[in-house]
Short mmCIF file of C-alpha atoms in Angstrom, two decimals:
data_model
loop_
_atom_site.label_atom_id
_atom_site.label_comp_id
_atom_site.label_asym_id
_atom_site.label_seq_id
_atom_site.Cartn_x
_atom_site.Cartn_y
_atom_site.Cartn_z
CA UNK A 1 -10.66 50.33 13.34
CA UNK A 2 -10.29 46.86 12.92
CA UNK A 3 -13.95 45.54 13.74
CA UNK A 4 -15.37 46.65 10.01
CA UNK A 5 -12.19 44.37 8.23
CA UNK A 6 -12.77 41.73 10.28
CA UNK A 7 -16.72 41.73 10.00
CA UNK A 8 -16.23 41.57 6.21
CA UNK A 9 -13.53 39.11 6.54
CA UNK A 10 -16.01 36.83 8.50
CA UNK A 11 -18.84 37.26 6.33
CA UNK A 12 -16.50 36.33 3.38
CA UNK A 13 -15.40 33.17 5.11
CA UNK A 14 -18.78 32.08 6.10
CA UNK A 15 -20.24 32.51 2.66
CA UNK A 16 -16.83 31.17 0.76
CA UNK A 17 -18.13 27.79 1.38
CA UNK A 18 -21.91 28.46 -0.27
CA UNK A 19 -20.05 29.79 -3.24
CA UNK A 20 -17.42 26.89 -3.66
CA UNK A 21 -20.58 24.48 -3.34
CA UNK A 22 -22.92 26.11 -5.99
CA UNK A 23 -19.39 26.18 -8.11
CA UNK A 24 -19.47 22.44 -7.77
CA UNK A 25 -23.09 22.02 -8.62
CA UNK A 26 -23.59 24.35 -11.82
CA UNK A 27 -23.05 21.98 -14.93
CA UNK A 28 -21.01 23.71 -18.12
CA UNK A 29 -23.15 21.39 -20.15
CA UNK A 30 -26.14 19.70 -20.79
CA UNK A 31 -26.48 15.99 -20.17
CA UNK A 32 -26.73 14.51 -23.32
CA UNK A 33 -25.84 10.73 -22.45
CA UNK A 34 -26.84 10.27 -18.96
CA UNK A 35 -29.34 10.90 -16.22
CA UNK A 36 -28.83 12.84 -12.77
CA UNK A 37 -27.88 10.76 -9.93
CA UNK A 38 -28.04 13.23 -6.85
CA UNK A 39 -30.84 15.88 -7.93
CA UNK A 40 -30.88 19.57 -6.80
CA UNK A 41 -33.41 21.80 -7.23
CA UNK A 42 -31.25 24.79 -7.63
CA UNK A 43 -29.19 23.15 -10.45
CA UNK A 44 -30.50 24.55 -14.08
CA UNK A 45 -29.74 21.14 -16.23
CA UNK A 46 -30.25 23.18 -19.35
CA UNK A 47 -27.17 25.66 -19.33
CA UNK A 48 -27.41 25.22 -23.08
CA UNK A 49 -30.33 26.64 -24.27
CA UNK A 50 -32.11 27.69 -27.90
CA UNK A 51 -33.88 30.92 -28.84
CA UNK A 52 -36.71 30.73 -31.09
CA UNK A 53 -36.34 34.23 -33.48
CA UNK A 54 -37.61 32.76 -36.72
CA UNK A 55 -39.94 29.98 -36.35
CA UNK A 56 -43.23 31.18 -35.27
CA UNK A 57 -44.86 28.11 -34.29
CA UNK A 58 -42.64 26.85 -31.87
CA UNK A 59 -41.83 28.03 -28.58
CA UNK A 60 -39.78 27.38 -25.35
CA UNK A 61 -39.57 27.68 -21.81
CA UNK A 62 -37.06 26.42 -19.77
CA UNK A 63 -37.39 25.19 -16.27
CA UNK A 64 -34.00 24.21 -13.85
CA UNK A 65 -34.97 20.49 -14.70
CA UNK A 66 -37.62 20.25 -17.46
CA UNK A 67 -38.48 22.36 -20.43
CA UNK A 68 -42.19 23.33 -21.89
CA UNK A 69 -42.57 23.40 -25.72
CA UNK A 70 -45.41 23.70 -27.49
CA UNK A 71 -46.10 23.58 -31.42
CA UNK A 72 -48.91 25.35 -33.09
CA UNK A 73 -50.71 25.64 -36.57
CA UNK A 74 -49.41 22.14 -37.06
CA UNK A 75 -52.33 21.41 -39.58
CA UNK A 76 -55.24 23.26 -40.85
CA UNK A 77 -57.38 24.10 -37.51
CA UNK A 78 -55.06 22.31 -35.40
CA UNK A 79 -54.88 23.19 -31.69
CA UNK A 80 -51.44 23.63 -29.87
CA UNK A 81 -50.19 20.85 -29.05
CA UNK A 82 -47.99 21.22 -25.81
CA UNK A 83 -45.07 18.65 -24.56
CA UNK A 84 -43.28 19.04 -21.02
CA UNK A 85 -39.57 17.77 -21.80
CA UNK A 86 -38.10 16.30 -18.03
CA UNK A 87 -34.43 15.78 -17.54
CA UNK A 88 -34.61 12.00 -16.93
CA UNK A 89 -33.45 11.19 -12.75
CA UNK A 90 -35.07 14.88 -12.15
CA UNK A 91 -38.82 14.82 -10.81
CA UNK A 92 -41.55 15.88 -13.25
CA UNK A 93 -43.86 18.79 -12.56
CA UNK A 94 -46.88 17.86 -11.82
CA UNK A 95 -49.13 17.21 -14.88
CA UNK A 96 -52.97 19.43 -13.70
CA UNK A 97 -50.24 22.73 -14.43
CA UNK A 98 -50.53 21.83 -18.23
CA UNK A 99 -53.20 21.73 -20.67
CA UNK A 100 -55.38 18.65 -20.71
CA UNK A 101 -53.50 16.11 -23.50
CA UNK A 102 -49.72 17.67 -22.54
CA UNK A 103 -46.81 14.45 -23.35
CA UNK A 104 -44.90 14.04 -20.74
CA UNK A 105 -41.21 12.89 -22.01
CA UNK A 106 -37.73 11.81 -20.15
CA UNK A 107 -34.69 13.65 -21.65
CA UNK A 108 -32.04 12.77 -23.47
CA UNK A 109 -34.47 10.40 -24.92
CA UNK A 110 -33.24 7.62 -27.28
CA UNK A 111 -35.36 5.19 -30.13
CA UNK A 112 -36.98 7.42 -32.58
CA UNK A 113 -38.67 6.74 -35.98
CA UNK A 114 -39.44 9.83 -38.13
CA UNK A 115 -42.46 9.68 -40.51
CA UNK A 116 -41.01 12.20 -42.72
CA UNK A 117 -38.08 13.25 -44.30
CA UNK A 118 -37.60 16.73 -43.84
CA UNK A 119 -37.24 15.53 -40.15
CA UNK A 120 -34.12 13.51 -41.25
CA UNK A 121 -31.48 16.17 -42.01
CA UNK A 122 -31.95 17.43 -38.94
CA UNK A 123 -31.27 14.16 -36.92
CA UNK A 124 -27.89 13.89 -39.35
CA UNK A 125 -26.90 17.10 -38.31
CA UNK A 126 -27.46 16.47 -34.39
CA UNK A 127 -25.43 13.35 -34.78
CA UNK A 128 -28.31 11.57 -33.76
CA UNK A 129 -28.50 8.52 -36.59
CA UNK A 130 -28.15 6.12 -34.16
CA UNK A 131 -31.56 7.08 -32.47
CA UNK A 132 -33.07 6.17 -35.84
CA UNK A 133 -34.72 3.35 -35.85
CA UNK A 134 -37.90 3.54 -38.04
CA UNK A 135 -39.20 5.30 -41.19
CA UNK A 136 -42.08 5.64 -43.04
CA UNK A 137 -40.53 4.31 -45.93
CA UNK A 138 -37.58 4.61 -47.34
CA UNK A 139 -38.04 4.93 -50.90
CA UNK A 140 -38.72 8.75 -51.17
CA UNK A 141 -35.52 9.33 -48.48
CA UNK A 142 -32.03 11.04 -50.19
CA UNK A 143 -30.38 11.32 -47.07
CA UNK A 144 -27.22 8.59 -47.76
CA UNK A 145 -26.25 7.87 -43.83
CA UNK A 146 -30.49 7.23 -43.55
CA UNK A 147 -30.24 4.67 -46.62
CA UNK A 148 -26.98 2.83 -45.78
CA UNK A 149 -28.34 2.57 -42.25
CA UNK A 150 -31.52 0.75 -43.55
CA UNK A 151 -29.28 -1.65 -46.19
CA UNK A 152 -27.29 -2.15 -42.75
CA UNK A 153 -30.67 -2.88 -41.33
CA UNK A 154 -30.48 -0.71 -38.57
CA UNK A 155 -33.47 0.86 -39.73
CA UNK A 156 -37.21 -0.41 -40.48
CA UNK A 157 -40.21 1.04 -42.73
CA UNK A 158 -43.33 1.38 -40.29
CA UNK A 159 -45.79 2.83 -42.91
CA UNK A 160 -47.59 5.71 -42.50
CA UNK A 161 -50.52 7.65 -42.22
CA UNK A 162 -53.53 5.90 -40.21
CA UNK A 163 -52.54 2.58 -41.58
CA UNK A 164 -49.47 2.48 -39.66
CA UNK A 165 -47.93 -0.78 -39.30
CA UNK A 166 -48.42 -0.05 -35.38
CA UNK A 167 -46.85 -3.74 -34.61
CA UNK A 168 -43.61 -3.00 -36.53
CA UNK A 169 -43.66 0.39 -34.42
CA UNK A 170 -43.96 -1.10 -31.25
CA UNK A 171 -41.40 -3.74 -32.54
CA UNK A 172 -38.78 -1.22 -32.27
CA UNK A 173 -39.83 0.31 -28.82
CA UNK A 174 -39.47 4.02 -29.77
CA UNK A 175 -39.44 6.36 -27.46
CA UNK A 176 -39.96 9.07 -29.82
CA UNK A 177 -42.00 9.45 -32.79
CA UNK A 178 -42.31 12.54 -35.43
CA UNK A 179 -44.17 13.23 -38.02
CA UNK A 180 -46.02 15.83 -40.06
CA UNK A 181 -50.02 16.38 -39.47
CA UNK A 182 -52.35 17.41 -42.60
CA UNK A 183 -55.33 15.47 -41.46
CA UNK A 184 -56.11 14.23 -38.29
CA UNK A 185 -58.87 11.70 -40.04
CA UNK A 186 -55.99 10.30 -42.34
CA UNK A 187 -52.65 10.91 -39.86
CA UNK A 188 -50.93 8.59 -37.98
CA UNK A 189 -50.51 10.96 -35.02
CA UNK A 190 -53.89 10.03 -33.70
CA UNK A 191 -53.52 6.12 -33.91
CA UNK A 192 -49.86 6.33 -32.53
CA UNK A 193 -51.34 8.61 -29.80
CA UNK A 194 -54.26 6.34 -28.67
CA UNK A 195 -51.68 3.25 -29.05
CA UNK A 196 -50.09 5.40 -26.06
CA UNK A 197 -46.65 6.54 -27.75
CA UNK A 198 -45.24 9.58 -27.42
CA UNK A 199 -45.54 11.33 -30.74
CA UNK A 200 -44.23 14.94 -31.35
CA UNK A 201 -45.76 17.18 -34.36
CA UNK A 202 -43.21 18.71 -36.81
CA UNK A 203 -44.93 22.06 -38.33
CA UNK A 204 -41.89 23.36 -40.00
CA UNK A 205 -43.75 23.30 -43.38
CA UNK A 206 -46.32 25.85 -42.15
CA UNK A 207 -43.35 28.30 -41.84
CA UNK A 208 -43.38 31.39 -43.64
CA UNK A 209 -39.91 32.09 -44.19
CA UNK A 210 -36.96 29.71 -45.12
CA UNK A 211 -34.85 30.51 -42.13
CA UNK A 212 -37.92 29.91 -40.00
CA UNK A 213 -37.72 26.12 -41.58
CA UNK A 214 -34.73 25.48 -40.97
CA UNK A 215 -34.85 26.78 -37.28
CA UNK A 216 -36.95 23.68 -36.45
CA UNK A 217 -33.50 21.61 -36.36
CA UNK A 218 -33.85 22.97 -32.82
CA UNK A 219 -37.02 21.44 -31.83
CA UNK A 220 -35.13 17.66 -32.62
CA UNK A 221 -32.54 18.87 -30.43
CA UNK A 222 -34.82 19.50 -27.30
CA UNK A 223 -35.44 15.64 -26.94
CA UNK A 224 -31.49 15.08 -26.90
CA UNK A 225 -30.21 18.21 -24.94
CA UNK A 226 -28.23 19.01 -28.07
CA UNK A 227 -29.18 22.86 -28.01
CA UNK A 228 -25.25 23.51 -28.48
CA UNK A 229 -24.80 21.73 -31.88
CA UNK A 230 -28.32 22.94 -33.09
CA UNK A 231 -26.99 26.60 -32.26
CA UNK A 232 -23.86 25.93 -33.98
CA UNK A 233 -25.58 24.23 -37.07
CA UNK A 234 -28.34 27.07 -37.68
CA UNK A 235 -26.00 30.11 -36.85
CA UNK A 236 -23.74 28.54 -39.88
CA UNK A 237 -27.03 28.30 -42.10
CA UNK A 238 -27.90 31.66 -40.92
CA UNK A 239 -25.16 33.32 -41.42
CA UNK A 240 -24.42 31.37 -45.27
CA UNK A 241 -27.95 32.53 -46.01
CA UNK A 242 -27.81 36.24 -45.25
CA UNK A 243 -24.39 36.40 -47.09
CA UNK A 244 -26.44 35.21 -51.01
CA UNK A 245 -29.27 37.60 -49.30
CA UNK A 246 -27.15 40.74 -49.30
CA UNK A 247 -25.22 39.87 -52.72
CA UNK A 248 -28.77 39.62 -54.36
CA UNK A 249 -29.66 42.95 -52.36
CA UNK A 250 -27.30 44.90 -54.30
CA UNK A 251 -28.97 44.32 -58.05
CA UNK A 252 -30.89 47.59 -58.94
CA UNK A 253 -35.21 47.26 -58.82
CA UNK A 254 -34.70 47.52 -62.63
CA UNK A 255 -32.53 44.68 -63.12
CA UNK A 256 -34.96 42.50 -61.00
CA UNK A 257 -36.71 39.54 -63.31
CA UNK A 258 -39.79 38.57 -63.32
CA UNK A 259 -40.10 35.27 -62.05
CA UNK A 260 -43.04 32.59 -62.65
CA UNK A 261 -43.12 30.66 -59.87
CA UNK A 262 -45.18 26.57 -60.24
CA UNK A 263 -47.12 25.22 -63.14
CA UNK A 264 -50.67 24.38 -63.28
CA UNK A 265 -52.05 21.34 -60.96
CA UNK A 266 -53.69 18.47 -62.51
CA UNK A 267 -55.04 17.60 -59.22
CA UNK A 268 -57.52 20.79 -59.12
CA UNK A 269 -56.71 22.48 -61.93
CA UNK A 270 -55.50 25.61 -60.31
CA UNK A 271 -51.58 27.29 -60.48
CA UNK A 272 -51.15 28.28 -57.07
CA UNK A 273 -49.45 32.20 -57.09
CA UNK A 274 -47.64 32.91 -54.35
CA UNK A 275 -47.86 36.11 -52.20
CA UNK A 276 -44.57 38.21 -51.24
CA UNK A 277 -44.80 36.84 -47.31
CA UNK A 278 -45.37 33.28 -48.36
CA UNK A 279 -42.17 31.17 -48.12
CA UNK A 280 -41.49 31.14 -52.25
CA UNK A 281 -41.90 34.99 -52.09
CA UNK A 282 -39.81 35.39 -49.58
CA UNK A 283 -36.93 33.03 -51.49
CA UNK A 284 -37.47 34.94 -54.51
CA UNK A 285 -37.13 37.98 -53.44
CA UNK A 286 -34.34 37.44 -51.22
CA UNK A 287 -32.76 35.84 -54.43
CA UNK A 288 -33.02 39.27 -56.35
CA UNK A 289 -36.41 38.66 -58.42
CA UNK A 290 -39.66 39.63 -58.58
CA UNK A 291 -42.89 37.35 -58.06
CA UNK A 292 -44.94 37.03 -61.12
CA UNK A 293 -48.79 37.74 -60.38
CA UNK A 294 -47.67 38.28 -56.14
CA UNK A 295 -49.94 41.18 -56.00
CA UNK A 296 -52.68 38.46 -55.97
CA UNK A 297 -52.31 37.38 -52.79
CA UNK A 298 -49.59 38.47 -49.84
CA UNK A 299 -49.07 36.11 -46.72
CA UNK A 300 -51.12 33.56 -48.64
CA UNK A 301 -50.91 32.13 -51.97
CA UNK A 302 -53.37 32.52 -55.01
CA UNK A 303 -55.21 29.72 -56.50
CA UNK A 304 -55.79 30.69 -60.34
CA UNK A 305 -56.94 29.34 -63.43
CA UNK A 306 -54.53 28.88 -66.29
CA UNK A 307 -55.94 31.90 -67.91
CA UNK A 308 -55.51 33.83 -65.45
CA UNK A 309 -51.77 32.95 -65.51
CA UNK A 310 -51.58 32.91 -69.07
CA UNK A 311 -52.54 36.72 -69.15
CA UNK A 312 -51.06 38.07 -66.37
CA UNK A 313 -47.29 35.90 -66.55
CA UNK A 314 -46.47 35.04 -70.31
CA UNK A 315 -44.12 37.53 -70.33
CA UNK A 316 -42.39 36.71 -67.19
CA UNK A 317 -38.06 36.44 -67.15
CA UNK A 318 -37.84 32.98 -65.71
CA UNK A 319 -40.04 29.90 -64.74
CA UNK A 320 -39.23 27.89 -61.66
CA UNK A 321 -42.12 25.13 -62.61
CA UNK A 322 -41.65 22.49 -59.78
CA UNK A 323 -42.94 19.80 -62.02
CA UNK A 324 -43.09 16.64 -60.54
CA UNK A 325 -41.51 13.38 -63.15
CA UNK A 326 -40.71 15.68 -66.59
CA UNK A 327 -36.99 15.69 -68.12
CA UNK A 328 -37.52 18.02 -71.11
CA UNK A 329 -39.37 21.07 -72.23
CA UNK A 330 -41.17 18.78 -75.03
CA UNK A 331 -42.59 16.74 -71.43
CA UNK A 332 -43.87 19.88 -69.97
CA UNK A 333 -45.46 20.83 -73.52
CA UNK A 334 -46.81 17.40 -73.97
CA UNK A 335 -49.31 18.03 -70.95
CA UNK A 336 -50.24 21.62 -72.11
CA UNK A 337 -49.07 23.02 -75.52
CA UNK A 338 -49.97 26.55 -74.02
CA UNK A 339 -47.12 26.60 -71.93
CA UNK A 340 -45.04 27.29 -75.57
CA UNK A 341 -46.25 30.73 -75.47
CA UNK A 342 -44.37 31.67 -72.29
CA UNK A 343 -41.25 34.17 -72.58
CA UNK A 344 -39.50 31.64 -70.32
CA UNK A 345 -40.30 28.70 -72.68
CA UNK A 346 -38.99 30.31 -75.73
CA UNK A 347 -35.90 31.65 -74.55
CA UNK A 348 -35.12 28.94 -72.90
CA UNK A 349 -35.04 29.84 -69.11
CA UNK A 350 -37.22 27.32 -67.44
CA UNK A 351 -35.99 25.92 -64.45
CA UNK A 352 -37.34 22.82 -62.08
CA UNK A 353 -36.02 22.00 -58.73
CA UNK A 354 -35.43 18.06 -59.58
CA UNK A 355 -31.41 17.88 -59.85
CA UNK A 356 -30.80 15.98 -56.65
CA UNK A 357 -33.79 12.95 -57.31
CA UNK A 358 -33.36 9.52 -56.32
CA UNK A 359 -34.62 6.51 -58.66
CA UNK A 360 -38.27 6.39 -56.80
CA UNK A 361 -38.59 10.09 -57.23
CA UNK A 362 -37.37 11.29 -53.85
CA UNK A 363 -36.08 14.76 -54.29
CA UNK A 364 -33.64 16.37 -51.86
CA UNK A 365 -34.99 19.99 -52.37
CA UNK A 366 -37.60 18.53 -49.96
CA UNK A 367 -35.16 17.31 -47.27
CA UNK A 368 -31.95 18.78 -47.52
CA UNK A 369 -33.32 22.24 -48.84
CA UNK A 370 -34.96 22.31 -45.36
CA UNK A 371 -32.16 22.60 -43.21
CA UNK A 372 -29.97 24.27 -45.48
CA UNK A 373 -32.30 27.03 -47.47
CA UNK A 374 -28.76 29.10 -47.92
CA UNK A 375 -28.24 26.72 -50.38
CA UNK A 376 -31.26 26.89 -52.41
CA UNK A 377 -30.98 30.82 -52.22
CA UNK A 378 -27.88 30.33 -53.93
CA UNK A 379 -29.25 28.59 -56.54
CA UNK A 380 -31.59 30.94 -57.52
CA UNK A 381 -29.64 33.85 -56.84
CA UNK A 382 -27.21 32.00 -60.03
CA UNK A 383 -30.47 31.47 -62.04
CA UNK A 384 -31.80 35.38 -61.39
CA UNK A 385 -28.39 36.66 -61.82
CA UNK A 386 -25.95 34.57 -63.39
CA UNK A 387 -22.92 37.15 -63.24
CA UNK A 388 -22.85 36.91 -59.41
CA UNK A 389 -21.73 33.61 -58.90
CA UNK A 390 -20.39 32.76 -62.22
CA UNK A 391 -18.80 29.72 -60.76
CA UNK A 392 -21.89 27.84 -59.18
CA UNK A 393 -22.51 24.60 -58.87
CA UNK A 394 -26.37 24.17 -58.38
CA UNK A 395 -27.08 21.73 -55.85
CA UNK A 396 -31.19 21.69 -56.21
CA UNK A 397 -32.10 23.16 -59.58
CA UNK A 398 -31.35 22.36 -63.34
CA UNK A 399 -32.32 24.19 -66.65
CA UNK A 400 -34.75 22.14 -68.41
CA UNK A 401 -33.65 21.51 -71.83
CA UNK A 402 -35.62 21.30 -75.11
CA UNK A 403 -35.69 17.57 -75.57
CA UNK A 404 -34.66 15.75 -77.96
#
């Protein structure tokens, strides 16, 4: 009767020793300031991982010792662009199992230079300023650490576009660069990419939903193995966000203003509506209003003539203009009297998103508002309904007053 005990007993022992070793092996955290010096194939490298659920144009697949991501809808017609992320003193995989043109990249990586500045708040975030070594320029940048880095001259303008100052570029030997594409013809992406330097598209602007920005503070955090702190970071937006979502969720239909989103472009002469699944709608609505005119387009926005505005909107609640460079109602006037004959205009509920605008006319709703949408939500949710945070300080927006 004791043959079974002791078979179990000695297939316990015999195994105790593959457990105790894979024990040994497993790492509790991602490398995020070395490389491996004894590589396993059976280690995972990544035990911190992120899950896309908002951002649809990024994705991730993780590997035991190299991750695949891959960005689409970058630009207008762009194609995917696809990057294979290797833990650096792992082997890569070899390159004919990717799509022709996939960047091959060593993990945690370490110079980068960002060509825009909705990339920076994410790198602040990370704890990844001293990476930073390049900008586009930094006129147009509100982030402070960015700007007393560059006074402490830690950080250099590069240019942008395709007149990159390549030499400057290559005078900080990045290892990373990231930037925005609009136009391939115009971008820097291309010459950076011929120059052979690994360059990484940022598409959270063609996100349709403000939580879907802000989720892109992951794809930084890919190139240092900081998945944990981009969790922790975006679960804390998250979870700020939803809590000004649900307060604005309980004001009645009825009690929901109208609100006029933009002001007419003197670049093409249209005012561009937006639709109720376009990033606006989904900020306004989640603030409690209503978009003015949204029934003219829905995942897209509409491009109309100030007529068409005029007729459809002069009777809207609130304006959120967006102006670029105006102080004072008389400013807005001065480039089309017409806007006087806006509900908004005369009782005095005009709003522009301009509070937080450096001298050059950098404005944080454009960098900061990216990682941290809760707190633009908030905003509005004060300017929709003012009784439901009666105490806020706005951190993006300010009423624009009459002038003097």
């Amino acid at each position: 009767m004791y043959r079974p005990l002791f078979a179990i007993l000695l297939i316990a022992a015999l195994a105790l020793p593959t457990f105790a070793q894979e024990a040994t092996t497993e790492l509790e955290a991602n490398l995020t300031e070395e490389c491996v010096t004894e590589y396993d194939a059976s280690v995972d490298y990544f035990p911190e991982k992120v899950e896309i659920t908002e951002a649809e144009n990024l994705t991730v697949t993780y590997f035991n010792n190299y991750k695949h991501v891959t960005v689409a809808d970058a630009f207008f017609d762009a194609p995917v662009f696809d990057y294979v992320l290797v833990q650096c003193g792992t082997p890569a995989p070899d390159a004919e199992d990717f799509p022709e043109g996939t960047q091959f990249i060593e993990v945690p990586t370490g110079n980068l230079i960002s060509l825009t500045t909705t990339e920076l708040p994410f790198v602040t975030e990370l704890g990844l300023l001293d990476h930073l070594v390049g900008v586009d320029s930094i006129m147009f940048v509100s982030t402070p650490e960015v700007i007393e880095r560059y006074d402490e001259g830690e950080i250099v303008e590069v240019g942008s576009g395709s007149t990159i100052n390549l030499e400057q570029v290559l005078n900080t030997d990045p290892d990373l660069v990231i930037t925005n594409g609009y136009n391939p013809d115009t971008d820097a992406h291309p010459v950076l990419l011929e120059a052979g330097i690994f360059t990484a598209l940022l598409a959270e602007y063609r996100e349709a939903t403000p939580l879907g920005q802000a989720e892109w503070i992951k794809y930084t955090a890919l190139f240092y193995n900081e998945e944990a702190r981009a969790n922790e970071v975006y679960d804390e937006v998250t979870a700020s966000y939803n809590e000004a979502r649900e307060l604005a969720a309980s004001v009645p239909e009825d009690e929901r203003p109208t609100v006029l989103w933009n002001a007419l472009s003197t670049y093409d002469n249209t005012w561009s509506i937006p639709g109720a699944e376009t990033f606006p709608g989904h900020l306004i609505q989640d603030a409690g209003g209503q978009i003015a005119m949204g029934e003219e387009a829905q995942s897209d926005s509409a491009y109309l003539g100030f007529e068409a505005v005029y007729e459809g909107a002069l009777e809207a609640d609130v304006w959120i203009a967006n102006l670029f460079g105006i102080n004072t109602l008389d400013e807005v006037l001065a480039i089309d009297p017409r806007y006087a004959d806006f509900a908004p205009v005369i009782n005095g509920n005009t709003w522009n998103n301009d509070l937080d605008t450096n001298i050059n006319g950098g404005n944080n709703y454009y960098e900061l508002g990216v990682i941290h949408p809760d707190l633009v939500l908030k905003d509005l949710v004060a300017i929709f309904h003012p009784d439901l945070m009666p105490d806020h300080e706005f951190t993006f927006y300010r009423q624009i007053p009459a002038g003097e």
